[in-house]
Every structure is written in structure tokens, then in C-alpha cells.
CSV table of C-alpha atoms in Angstrom, one decimal:
chain,number,residue,atom,x,y,z
T,187,MET,CA,33.8,48.0,153.2
T,188,LYS,CA,33.8,46.5,156.6
T,189,GLU,CA,30.5,45.9,158.3
T,190,ARG,CA,29.2,48.5,160.8
T,191,LEU,CA,26.7,47.8,163.6
T,192,SER,CA,23.0,48.1,162.8
T,193,GLN,CA,20.8,50.6,164.5
T,194,GLN,CA,19.4,47.8,166.6
T,195,ALA,CA,22.9,46.7,167.6
T,196,ILE,CA,23.9,50.3,168.6
T,197,ALA,CA,20.8,50.4,170.8
T,198,MET,CA,21.6,47.0,172.3
T,199,ARG,CA,25.1,48.2,173.2
T,200,ALA,CA,23.8,51.4,174.7
T,201,ALA,CA,21.2,49.6,176.7
T,202,LYS,CA,24.0,47.4,178.2
T,203,GLU,CA,25.0,50.6,180.2
T,204,PHE,CA,21.7,50.5,182.2
T,205,GLN,CA,22.1,49.4,185.8
T,206,ASP,CA,19.5,47.5,187.9
T,207,GLY,CA,17.0,50.0,189.2
T,208,ASP,CA,17.9,52.9,186.8
T,209,TYR,CA,15.4,55.5,185.8
T,210,VAL,CA,16.0,56.3,182.1
T,211,ASN,CA,14.7,58.6,179.5
T,212,LEU,CA,15.1,57.8,175.8
T,213,GLY,CA,15.4,60.4,173.0
T,214,ALA,CA,14.0,60.0,169.5
T,215,GLY,CA,15.6,57.8,166.8
T,216,ILE,CA,18.1,55.0,167.7
T,217,PRO,CA,17.8,55.7,171.5
T,218,LEU,CA,14.1,54.8,171.5
T,219,LEU,CA,15.1,51.3,170.4
T,220,CYS,CA,16.8,50.8,173.8
T,221,ALA,CA,13.4,50.3,175.3
T,222,THR,CA,13.3,46.9,173.6
T,223,TYR,CA,16.8,45.9,174.7
T,224,ALA,CA,16.9,46.5,178.4
T,225,PRO,CA,19.4,44.0,179.9
T,226,ILE,CA,17.8,40.7,181.0
T,227,GLY,CA,17.7,40.4,184.8
T,228,LYS,CA,17.9,44.1,185.4
T,229,ASP,CA,14.9,46.2,186.2
T,230,VAL,CA,15.0,49.5,184.2
T,231,PHE,CA,12.2,52.1,184.5
T,232,PHE,CA,11.6,54.4,181.7
T,233,GLN,CA,10.3,58.0,181.9
T,234,ALA,CA,8.3,59.8,179.2
T,235,GLU,CA,8.5,63.6,179.2
T,236,GLN,CA,4.8,64.3,179.1
T,237,GLY,CA,4.4,62.8,182.6
T,238,MET,CA,4.8,59.1,183.1
T,239,LEU,CA,7.4,57.1,185.0
T,240,GLY,CA,8.0,53.4,185.5
T,241,TYR,CA,7.0,51.6,182.3
T,242,SER,CA,9.2,48.6,181.7
T,243,ARG,CA,8.7,48.1,178.0
T,244,LEU,CA,6.6,49.0,174.9
T,245,LEU,CA,3.8,46.9,173.7
T,246,GLN,CA,4.5,44.6,170.8
T,247,VAL,CA,2.3,45.1,167.8
T,248,GLU,CA,0.5,41.7,168.3
T,249,GLU,CA,-0.4,42.8,171.8
T,250,TRP,CA,-2.4,45.8,170.6
T,251,GLU,CA,-5.7,44.5,172.1
T,252,GLU,CA,-4.2,45.2,175.5
T,253,ALA,CA,-3.3,48.7,174.5
T,254,ASP,CA,-4.7,51.8,176.2
T,255,LEU,CA,-4.2,55.0,174.3
T,256,ASP,CA,-3.9,57.0,177.4
T,257,TYR,CA,-0.8,55.0,178.2
T,258,VAL,CA,1.7,56.2,175.6
T,259,ASP,CA,5.4,57.0,175.6
T,260,ALA,CA,7.0,60.3,174.5
T,261,MET,CA,6.6,59.4,170.8
T,262,GLY,CA,3.0,58.3,171.2
T,263,ARG,CA,3.6,54.6,171.3
T,264,CYS,CA,1.7,52.4,173.6
T,265,VAL,CA,3.4,51.0,176.7
T,266,LEU,CA,2.6,48.0,178.8
T,267,PRO,CA,-0.5,49.3,180.7
T,268,SER,CA,0.0,46.8,183.5
T,269,SER,CA,3.6,47.9,184.4
T,270,PRO,CA,3.7,47.6,188.2
T,271,GLY,CA,4.6,50.9,189.9
T,272,LEU,CA,3.7,53.1,187.0
T,273,SER,CA,2.9,56.7,187.9
T,274,PHE,CA,1.4,59.7,186.1
T,275,PHE,CA,2.1,63.4,186.8
T,276,ASP,CA,2.0,66.7,185.0
T,277,MET,CA,4.7,67.8,182.6
T,278,ASP,CA,6.2,70.4,184.9
T,279,THR,CA,6.9,67.7,187.5
T,280,SER,CA,8.4,65.6,184.7
T,281,PHE,CA,11.0,68.3,183.9
T,282,ASP,CA,11.6,68.9,187.6
T,283,MET,CA,12.8,65.2,187.6
T,284,ILE,CA,14.9,65.9,184.6
T,285,ARG,CA,16.5,69.2,185.5
T,286,GLY,CA,16.7,68.3,189.2
T,287,ARG,CA,19.2,65.5,188.4
T,288,HIS,CA,16.9,62.7,189.5
T,289,LEU,CA,17.2,60.6,186.3
T,290,ASP,CA,20.0,58.1,186.3
T,291,CYS,CA,20.5,58.1,182.6
T,292,THR,CA,19.4,59.5,179.3
T,293,VAL,CA,20.2,58.1,175.8
T,294,LEU,CA,20.0,60.8,173.1
T,295,GLY,CA,20.7,61.0,169.4
T,296,GLY,CA,23.5,63.1,168.0
T,297,LEU,CA,24.5,65.1,164.9
T,298,GLU,CA,27.8,66.2,166.3
T,299,VAL,CA,29.7,65.5,169.6
T,300,SER,CA,32.9,67.3,170.4
T,301,GLU,CA,36.0,65.9,172.3
T,302,LYS,CA,34.9,68.0,175.3
T,303,GLY,CA,31.5,66.4,175.3
T,304,ASP,CA,29.6,69.3,173.7
T,305,LEU,CA,26.4,68.0,172.0
T,306,ALA,CA,24.6,69.3,168.9
T,307,ASN,CA,21.5,67.3,168.0
T,308,TRP,CA,18.5,69.5,167.4
T,309,THR,CA,19.2,71.2,164.0
T,310,ARG,CA,21.3,70.8,160.9
T,311,GLY,CA,21.1,74.6,160.8
T,312,ASN,CA,17.8,75.2,159.1
T,313,LEU,CA,14.3,75.4,160.4
T,314,GLU,CA,13.3,72.2,158.8
T,315,TRP,CA,15.0,70.6,161.8
T,316,GLY,CA,13.9,73.2,164.3
T,317,ALA,CA,13.0,70.6,166.9
T,318,VAL,CA,14.5,71.4,170.3
T,319,GLY,CA,12.0,69.3,172.2
T,320,GLY,CA,13.2,68.1,175.6
T,321,GLY,CA,16.7,67.3,174.5
T,322,MET,CA,18.3,70.4,176.0
T,323,ASP,CA,16.7,69.7,179.3
T,324,LEU,CA,17.8,66.0,179.3
T,325,ALA,CA,21.3,66.8,178.3
T,326,VAL,CA,21.7,69.3,181.1
T,327,GLY,CA,19.8,67.4,183.8
T,328,ALA,CA,20.4,63.7,183.5
T,329,ARG,CA,23.2,62.3,185.7
T,330,ARG,CA,24.6,60.3,182.8
T,331,VAL,CA,24.2,61.3,179.1
T,332,ILE,CA,24.8,58.6,176.5
T,333,ILE,CA,24.7,59.4,172.8
T,334,ALA,CA,23.7,56.7,170.4
T,335,MET,CA,24.3,57.6,166.8
T,336,THR,CA,26.1,56.7,163.6
T,337,HIS,CA,29.8,57.4,163.6
T,338,THR,CA,29.7,59.4,160.3
T,339,THR,CA,27.1,61.3,158.3
T,340,LYS,CA,25.4,59.7,155.3
T,341,ASP,CA,28.1,61.2,153.1
T,342,GLY,CA,30.9,60.0,155.3
T,343,LYS,CA,31.8,63.1,157.3
T,344,PRO,CA,32.9,62.6,161.0
T,345,LYS,CA,30.3,63.3,163.6
T,346,VAL,CA,32.8,63.0,166.5
T,347,VAL,CA,34.6,66.4,166.1
T,348,LYS,CA,37.1,68.7,167.7
T,349,GLU,CA,34.5,71.5,168.0
T,350,CYS,CA,30.8,71.4,167.1
T,351,ARG,CA,29.9,73.5,164.1
T,352,LEU,CA,26.1,73.0,164.4
T,353,PRO,CA,24.1,74.9,167.0
T,354,LEU,CA,24.7,73.3,170.4
T,355,THR,CA,22.1,71.5,172.5
T,356,ALA,CA,24.3,71.7,175.6
T,357,LYS,CA,28.0,72.2,176.6
T,358,GLU,CA,30.2,69.5,178.1
T,359,CYS,CA,27.3,67.2,178.9
T,360,VAL,CA,28.1,63.9,177.2
T,361,ASP,CA,29.6,61.0,179.2
T,362,LEU,CA,29.6,58.1,176.6
T,363,ILE,CA,29.2,57.9,172.8
T,364,VAL,CA,28.0,54.6,171.3
T,365,THR,CA,28.2,54.5,167.5
T,366,ASP,CA,28.1,51.8,164.7
T,367,LEU,CA,32.0,51.7,165.0
T,368,ALA,CA,33.0,52.4,168.5
T,369,VAL,CA,32.3,53.1,172.2
T,370,LEU,CA,34.0,56.3,173.3
T,371,GLU,CA,34.2,57.8,176.8
T,372,VAL,CA,34.5,61.5,177.4
T,373,THR,CA,37.4,62.0,179.9
T,374,GLU,CA,39.3,65.1,181.0
T,375,ARG,CA,42.2,64.0,178.8
T,376,GLY,CA,40.0,63.6,175.8
T,377,LEU,CA,38.1,60.9,174.1
T,378,LEU,CA,39.0,57.4,175.2
T,379,LEU,CA,38.3,54.7,172.6
T,380,LYS,CA,37.2,51.7,174.7
T,381,GLU,CA,35.6,49.4,172.2
T,382,VAL,CA,35.6,49.0,168.4
T,383,ALA,CA,33.1,47.2,166.2
T,384,PRO,CA,34.2,43.6,165.3
T,385,GLY,CA,37.0,43.7,162.7
T,386,TRP,CA,37.8,47.4,163.1
T,387,THR,CA,41.1,48.7,164.4
T,388,PHE,CA,42.0,51.9,166.3
T,389,GLU,CA,43.6,53.5,163.3
T,390,GLU,CA,40.5,52.8,161.1
T,391,VAL,CA,38.1,54.3,163.6
T,392,GLN,CA,40.5,57.3,164.1
T,393,SER,CA,40.6,57.9,160.4
T,394,LEU,CA,36.8,58.4,160.5
T,395,THR,CA,36.9,60.7,163.6
T,396,GLU,CA,37.9,64.3,163.5
T,397,ALA,CA,38.8,64.5,167.2
T,398,ARG,CA,42.0,62.8,168.4
T,399,LEU,CA,41.3,59.5,170.2
T,400,ILE,CA,43.1,57.9,173.0
T,401,PRO,CA,43.3,54.1,172.7
T,402,ASP,CA,42.2,52.3,175.9
T,403,PRO,CA,45.1,50.0,176.9
T,404,VAL,CA,42.6,47.2,177.0
T,405,LEU,CA,40.8,48.0,173.7
T,406,GLN,CA,38.0,45.5,173.2
T,407,GLU,CA,35.6,44.5,170.5
T,408,ILE,CA,32.0,45.5,171.1
T,409,GLN,CA,30.0,42.6,172.7
T,410,LEU,CA,26.2,42.6,172.6
X,155,MET,CA,-2.2,78.2,174.9
X,156,VAL,CA,-2.9,74.6,174.2
X,157,PHE,CA,-1.3,71.1,174.7
X,158,HIS,CA,-0.8,68.3,172.3
X,159,TRP,CA,1.0,64.9,172.5
X,160,GLY,CA,1.1,61.7,170.5
X,161,MET,CA,-2.2,60.6,169.1
X,162,GLY,CA,-3.9,63.6,170.6
X,163,ARG,CA,-5.7,62.1,173.6
X,164,GLY,CA,-4.6,65.0,175.8
X,165,THR,CA,-5.5,67.6,173.2
X,166,PRO,CA,-8.7,69.8,173.3
X,167,GLN,CA,-9.5,69.1,169.7
X,168,ASN,CA,-13.0,70.7,169.6
X,169,LEU,CA,-11.7,73.9,171.1
X,170,ILE,CA,-8.9,74.1,168.5
X,171,ARG,CA,-11.2,73.4,165.7
X,172,ALA,CA,-13.8,75.9,166.8
X,173,THR,CA,-11.2,78.6,167.1
X,174,TYR,CA,-10.0,77.8,163.6
X,175,ASN,CA,-13.5,77.8,162.2
X,176,LYS,CA,-14.3,81.1,164.0
X,177,GLY,CA,-11.9,82.7,161.5
X,178,VAL,CA,-9.9,84.7,164.1
X,179,SER,CA,-6.4,85.6,162.9
X,180,ASP,CA,-3.2,87.2,164.2
X,181,LEU,CA,-3.1,84.8,167.1
X,182,ILE,CA,-0.1,84.1,169.4
X,183,VAL,CA,-0.2,80.4,169.9
X,184,ILE,CA,1.8,78.7,172.7
X,185,SER,CA,2.1,74.9,172.4
X,186,HIS,CA,4.9,72.4,173.0
X,187,ASN,CA,4.8,71.2,169.5
X,188,PHE,CA,3.1,71.9,166.1
X,189,ILE,CA,2.9,68.4,164.7
X,190,SER,CA,0.4,66.0,163.2
X,191,ALA,CA,-1.1,63.4,165.4
X,192,HIS,CA,0.3,59.9,164.8
X,193,LEU,CA,0.2,56.3,165.9
X,194,GLY,CA,2.5,53.5,164.9
X,195,GLY,CA,3.8,55.3,161.8
X,196,ARG,CA,0.3,56.3,160.7
X,197,VAL,CA,-0.2,60.1,160.4
X,198,PHE,CA,-3.6,61.5,160.9
X,199,SER,CA,-5.0,64.4,158.9
X,200,LEU,CA,-6.2,67.4,160.9
X,201,ASP,CA,-9.7,66.4,160.1
X,202,GLU,CA,-9.2,63.1,161.8
X,203,VAL,CA,-7.3,64.4,164.8
X,204,CYS,CA,-7.1,68.1,165.3
X,205,THR,CA,-3.8,69.4,166.8
X,206,PRO,CA,-2.4,73.0,167.5
X,207,LEU,CA,-0.9,72.8,164.0
X,208,MET,CA,-4.3,73.7,162.7
X,209,LEU,CA,-3.9,77.1,164.4
X,210,ALA,CA,-0.5,77.8,162.7
X,211,GLY,CA,-2.5,79.1,159.7
X,212,ARG,CA,-4.2,81.7,162.0
X,213,ALA,CA,-1.1,82.7,163.9
X,214,LYS,CA,1.2,85.7,163.7
X,215,LYS,CA,3.5,84.2,166.3
X,216,VAL,CA,4.1,80.8,167.9
X,217,ILE,CA,6.1,79.9,171.0
X,218,THR,CA,7.1,76.3,171.0
X,219,ALA,CA,9.8,73.6,171.5
X,220,TRP,CA,9.0,71.8,168.2
X,221,ALA,CA,8.3,73.9,165.1
X,222,THR,CA,8.4,71.2,162.5
X,223,ASP,CA,6.2,68.3,161.5
X,224,TYR,CA,9.1,66.3,159.9
X,225,ALA,CA,9.2,63.3,162.2
X,226,HIS,CA,5.6,62.4,161.5
X,227,GLY,CA,3.6,64.3,158.9
X,228,LYS,CA,4.5,66.6,156.2
X,229,ASN,CA,2.4,69.6,157.1
X,230,LYS,CA,4.5,72.7,156.2
X,231,THR,CA,2.0,75.4,157.3
X,232,LEU,CA,4.2,76.6,160.2
X,233,GLU,CA,7.6,76.1,158.4
X,234,ASN,CA,6.4,78.0,155.3
X,235,GLY,CA,4.8,80.7,157.4
X,236,VAL,CA,8.1,81.3,159.3
X,237,ALA,CA,10.2,81.0,156.2
X,238,GLY,CA,8.0,83.5,154.4
X,239,GLY,CA,8.1,86.0,157.3
X,240,ARG,CA,4.4,85.7,158.1
X,241,ILE,CA,4.8,83.9,161.4
X,242,GLU,CA,7.3,84.9,164.1
X,243,LEU,CA,8.9,81.9,165.8
X,244,GLU,CA,10.1,81.8,169.4
X,245,LEU,CA,11.9,78.5,169.9
X,246,THR,CA,12.7,77.1,173.4
X,247,SER,CA,13.1,73.8,175.2
X,248,HIS,CA,10.1,71.8,176.5
X,249,GLY,CA,11.2,72.2,180.1
X,250,ASN,CA,11.9,75.9,180.0
X,251,LEU,CA,8.6,76.4,178.1
X,252,ILE,CA,6.4,74.7,180.7
X,253,GLU,CA,8.3,76.2,183.6
X,254,ARG,CA,7.7,79.7,182.1
X,255,VAL,CA,4.0,78.9,182.0
X,256,ARG,CA,4.1,77.7,185.6
X,257,ALA,CA,5.8,81.0,186.6
X,258,GLY,CA,3.1,82.9,184.6
X,259,GLY,CA,0.3,81.0,186.4
X,260,SER,CA,1.8,81.4,189.8
X,261,GLY,CA,2.6,85.1,189.9
X,262,LEU,CA,6.4,84.7,189.7
X,263,GLY,CA,8.7,87.0,187.7
X,264,GLY,CA,10.6,84.1,186.1
X,265,PHE,CA,13.3,81.8,187.1
X,266,TYR,CA,17.0,81.0,186.4
X,267,SER,CA,17.4,77.9,184.3
X,268,PRO,CA,20.6,75.9,183.5
X,269,VAL,CA,19.0,74.7,180.3
X,270,GLY,CA,20.2,76.7,177.3
X,271,VAL,CA,23.6,77.9,178.7
X,272,GLY,CA,26.1,78.0,175.8
X,273,THR,CA,23.3,77.7,173.2
X,274,PHE,CA,21.2,80.0,171.0
X,275,LEU,CA,18.8,80.4,174.0
X,276,GLU,CA,21.4,82.7,175.6
X,277,GLU,CA,20.5,85.5,173.1
X,278,GLY,CA,19.1,88.6,174.8
X,279,LYS,CA,18.9,86.9,178.2
X,280,GLU,CA,20.5,87.8,181.6
X,281,LYS,CA,23.1,85.3,182.6
X,282,ARG,CA,23.9,84.8,186.2
X,283,VAL,CA,26.3,82.7,188.2
X,284,ILE,CA,24.6,81.2,191.3
X,285,ASP,CA,26.8,79.0,193.6
X,286,GLY,CA,29.4,78.7,190.8
X,287,LYS,CA,27.0,77.5,188.1
X,288,GLU,CA,25.6,79.5,185.1
X,289,TYR,CA,21.9,80.1,184.6
X,290,LEU,CA,19.7,82.1,182.2
X,291,LEU,CA,16.8,84.2,183.3
X,292,GLU,CA,13.6,82.9,181.8
X,293,LYS,CA,10.5,85.1,181.9
X,294,PRO,CA,7.0,84.1,182.7
X,295,LEU,CA,4.4,83.3,180.0
X,296,ARG,CA,0.6,83.9,180.2
X,297,ALA,CA,-2.2,83.8,177.7
X,298,ASP,CA,-5.6,85.3,177.2
X,299,PHE,CA,-7.1,81.9,176.7
X,300,ALA,CA,-6.0,78.4,177.9
X,301,PHE,CA,-7.6,75.3,176.3
X,302,VAL,CA,-7.2,72.2,178.4
X,303,ARG,CA,-8.4,68.6,177.8
X,304,ALA,CA,-9.4,66.7,180.9
X,305,TYR,CA,-11.3,63.4,181.4
X,306,LYS,CA,-14.0,64.5,183.7
X,307,ALA,CA,-15.2,67.8,185.3
X,308,ASP,CA,-17.7,68.5,188.0
X,309,THR,CA,-20.1,71.4,187.5
X,310,ARG,CA,-17.8,73.7,189.6
X,311,GLY,CA,-14.8,73.1,187.3
X,312,ASN,CA,-12.7,70.5,189.3
X,313,LEU,CA,-10.9,68.4,186.8
X,314,VAL,CA,-9.5,64.8,186.7
X,315,TYR,CA,-7.3,63.4,184.0
X,316,ARG,CA,-6.5,59.9,182.7
X,317,GLY,CA,-3.1,58.3,182.0
X,318,SER,CA,0.0,59.8,180.6
X,319,VAL,CA,-1.8,62.4,178.6
X,320,ARG,CA,-2.3,64.7,181.5
X,321,GLY,CA,0.8,66.5,180.2
X,322,SER,CA,0.9,70.2,180.6
X,323,ASN,CA,-2.9,70.6,180.9
X,324,PRO,CA,-2.8,71.2,184.6
X,325,ILE,CA,-0.1,73.9,184.3
X,326,ILE,CA,-1.7,75.6,181.3
X,327,ALA,CA,-4.9,75.8,183.2
X,328,MET,CA,-3.3,78.1,185.7
X,329,ALA,CA,-1.8,80.6,183.3
X,330,ALA,CA,-4.6,82.4,181.4
X,331,ASP,CA,-7.3,85.0,181.9
X,332,VAL,CA,-9.9,82.5,180.7
X,333,THR,CA,-9.4,78.8,181.0
X,334,ILE,CA,-11.7,76.5,179.1
X,335,ALA,CA,-11.8,72.7,179.7
X,336,GLU,CA,-13.0,70.2,177.2
X,337,VAL,CA,-14.1,67.0,178.8
X,338,ASP,CA,-15.9,63.7,178.1
X,339,GLU,CA,-18.2,63.9,181.1
X,340,ILE,CA,-19.5,66.5,183.5
X,341,VAL,CA,-20.7,65.3,186.9
X,342,GLU,CA,-22.4,66.9,189.9
X,343,VAL,CA,-20.2,68.6,192.6
X,344,GLY,CA,-19.4,65.9,195.2
X,345,GLU,CA,-19.2,63.1,192.7
X,346,LEU,CA,-15.5,63.3,192.1
X,347,ASP,CA,-13.2,61.9,194.7
X,348,PRO,CA,-11.3,64.9,196.2
X,349,GLU,CA,-8.2,62.7,196.3
X,350,THR,CA,-8.2,62.4,192.6
X,351,ILE,CA,-8.7,66.0,191.6
X,352,VAL,CA,-5.6,67.4,189.8
X,353,THR,CA,-6.9,70.8,188.7
X,354,PRO,CA,-9.0,72.5,191.4
X,355,ALA,CA,-12.0,74.5,190.1
X,356,ILE,CA,-10.4,77.9,191.0
X,357,PHE,CA,-8.3,77.7,187.8
X,358,VAL,CA,-11.2,76.8,185.5
X,359,ASP,CA,-13.6,79.3,184.0
X,360,ARG,CA,-15.7,77.3,181.5
X,361,ILE,CA,-16.4,73.7,180.7
X,362,VAL,CA,-17.3,72.2,177.3
X,363,LYS,CA,-18.7,68.7,177.2
X,364,ILE,CA,-17.9,66.7,174.1
X,365,ALA,CA,-21.0,65.2,172.4
X,366,GLU,CA,-21.6,61.5,173.2
X,367,ASP,CA,-19.2,59.6,170.8
X,368,GLY,CA,-18.6,62.9,169.1
X,369,PHE,CA,-15.4,64.2,167.5
X,370,GLY,CA,-12.4,64.1,169.9
X,371,SER,CA,-14.3,62.1,172.6
X,372,THR,CA,-12.7,59.1,174.3
X,373,SER,CA,-14.9,56.7,172.3
X,374,TYR,CA,-14.2,58.5,169.0
X,375,MET,CA,-10.5,58.2,169.7
X,376,GLN,CA,-10.7,54.5,170.7
X,377,CYS,CA,-12.6,53.7,167.6
X,378,LEU,CA,-10.0,55.5,165.5
X,379,PHE,CA,-7.2,53.7,167.4
X,380,ARG,CA,-8.8,50.2,166.8
X,381,THR,CA,-9.4,50.9,163.1
X,382,THR,CA,-5.8,52.2,162.7
X,383,MET,CA,-4.2,49.2,164.5
X,384,ARG,CA,-6.2,46.7,162.4
X,385,THR,CA,-5.2,48.5,159.2
X,386,LEU,CA,-1.5,48.6,160.3
X,387,LEU,CA,-1.6,44.9,161.3
X,388,GLU,CA,-3.2,43.8,158.0
X,389,GLY,CA,-0.6,45.8,156.2
X,390,GLU,CA,2.2,43.9,158.0
X,391,GLU,CA,0.7,40.5,157.2
X,392,GLU,CA,0.5,41.2,153.5
């Protein structure tokens, strides 16, 4: 078995997409790790759905004495309370920002992504995973939607598919997919394979993908 | 109608607990989520931090964006209730939910939202194309009672909040027949800086002051936070 990228490495690659000055919201799971890997030299400002904008990073565990439990992210984790330019507002204003296309980028998790960019990420079909949260709002509202996920399920089934079988989060919303094997761009012609994990080939990635992939003429290895 | 987030700093814990203890049943509970409070991987019991999940056992229906406790705790009250047909579940998105509450609180008949087009949210809803884009009609939501958690109130009912846990409290406050605010401190009218008031008194009917250092107060939560962080850190060092 060839080596795949770790969850941290997926998050690092996804975080490389952030531009200087971007306002970004991160979903649960691998995406949240991106808060730790914002590119050096770029200012990235994170939003938390419950009503906070502009924190630059999460507090490290050893900094807990500085923590203020009224300064938490969407998963209830403490952020740097002294982030300059931080603002608070109510949750409705927060979703106005999201739906109103003010956010530059969101990184969300995925259970299935189709070749047209349809996203399914809130349920495996039963109530146990009945957690819509703010994912639908983010998928529809953010200017750029990046999915950070594993390329296949735990039992090896492709998650990049022709048509999603799971209940959808939103239609035709995804711009870029970053997995432990590849970086894929959703284009009008289909899925463009731009980068592969070190040591992997186009054919190997294609064999673990249900949707047909188009090789980028300058196919590269993922750099972190 | 009640808000909860993260460790539960923006959650009116005493009002939730009192409602539960009162023994009322067949409630319709509206909340963003029905989860256990949590911090750094540590999940709190409902006795330590009370969340809307406590009311799931008293509900006949819940309206929410997050109907499962799987990410943090393992409390199955709501899931089992829904699976067993005892609780009706209306699932929606966070954004649509809070905007429906705002519509309910501001006398509007609803709004057209792009969120949910092409998903299960379409079921039974009017779809309309506006300027070439598809939207779904979302109807307003109101409640008999709204419970809000604020930092301070003045005796008239003006409210100020603190930090990122303001959440949906100011919106919920507008959308009920009776709005009750749970606060750390009540001050005289005139003592709050008008520039800092987020919820004007017109939306607030009753104020409950948490006992000094009592359950759910800022000092209670800070103490719980410090104890939890110390335990987590010691666990890491071992």
C-alpha cells in the first residue's frame, strides 16, 4: 500500500489556498485543522457561525491561562482573545455574511462529492448523523467552497462519484476537492486532476474514483 | 425557544433546568442543537452544564439544525425519542432556522432562501425563481416562551452580552410572547452605556438573576473551565 496524506497534511494543503486578507469559515473535522496551518506571511481571518469574525488562530493547550471562555470558535474551542480587529455580532448577522456571499472561502468536510460539484456531507442516511448545522448555508453562500476529506470511505469505496447517492447538502457548489490522494478542481468539462499525493499516478487515483478524471497537462505532486 | 453553543456560556442553564424540574411535558422545543456541552474533548453531564438536550425528554417536537449528540457526548434521548416515534423532528439549516426566528420576531410572513434548493428541505415548500435563481419559501417561527442568556440587564430589561456567545440570543428575544432573560447581574436603569445595549428592553418581559457564584453563573463556569483545563493538561503530561 502506498502512503496517503495524513489529516494534518490534507488540512495544510487546503490551507495553502487561502489568500492574504481572506475571510474564511471552517467546518467540523479535517477543515478545522486548517486554523492551525494558515500560510505564513498571509493574514487570514476566521469566522465562527455563532457570531465572531477576525480571529487569527486557536489557543494552544499550554496557553490556556490566557483563555477566555466567552471567546470560543464554532466547536467551542478557545481562540486567541487578543486577536486585533476581532468583532462580535448576533447569529443572524453571521448567516447574513454567509448567505450574502461576503465570505471569501469555506472549507467543509465531505461524504460524497459529484463530478458536477454536488456535495453530500450531513448524513449517511440515518438520524444518527442528522446534523445539518451551518453546512448547507456555507455551501450555498461562500464564494469559494473547498472540500477537505479522505478520497475513499473506510472500506475503500470512492467518495468522488458521478452522482451523489446520499442526501445532498447543496447542488453544484464545490470548487476544489483536497483529499489524501489528490487535488481536484471542479470545471465545466468535469473534474480536473491537478495534483497527486507523492508517489501516486493518475491511473491509480482514477481507479479509486468513480467519476471520470481529466489529467491536468501539468500534473504535479502535492507540495505542503 | 433557547440557544446553546460550545461549553454553554450563552445558554440560560437555570431556566432550562427549572423548566425540566417543573415537570411540564409535550413541549415544542426550538434550538440550534441538542448536544452536550463540551470543552477540549471533555463532555459535561447535564448536571454540570445544562443544555437544551435536557428538554428533549419533555418534548413532543423539536425544531433544530443538529439533532444528534454524536460529535461530543453520547446522549441518545432525542435520537431514541425520534426513532421510537415519541418526538417529531423538524430538521433545517442553522441559517434558515435563525432567519425564520427573525421573521417571526419582526412581523414578516417569511422569506425566500437559496439554502436547501435541491435537498430534502424542498419537501412541501414553495419554490420560486427570482432573477433567474431558485429559492424556497421559509415560514416564520415564534414561541410562547423565549429563554435568553445575557451578561447584564438593567431593571427595565435592556441587555448586554459578552464575547462570541451572544449567538442567537438577541434574535430569540424578539420572537416569543414571553421573553425571560437569565443574567449574572442586574443594574439600575442608566448604568448601562446605551451604545453597548444589544437587546433593547422592549423585547424583554422578565429577568432572572443567577445566584452569586451559583449554577450557570460566569464564576461557576470559569471555575469549571479551570478545573477541566487542569485535568486535561495533567492527562496529557502523563
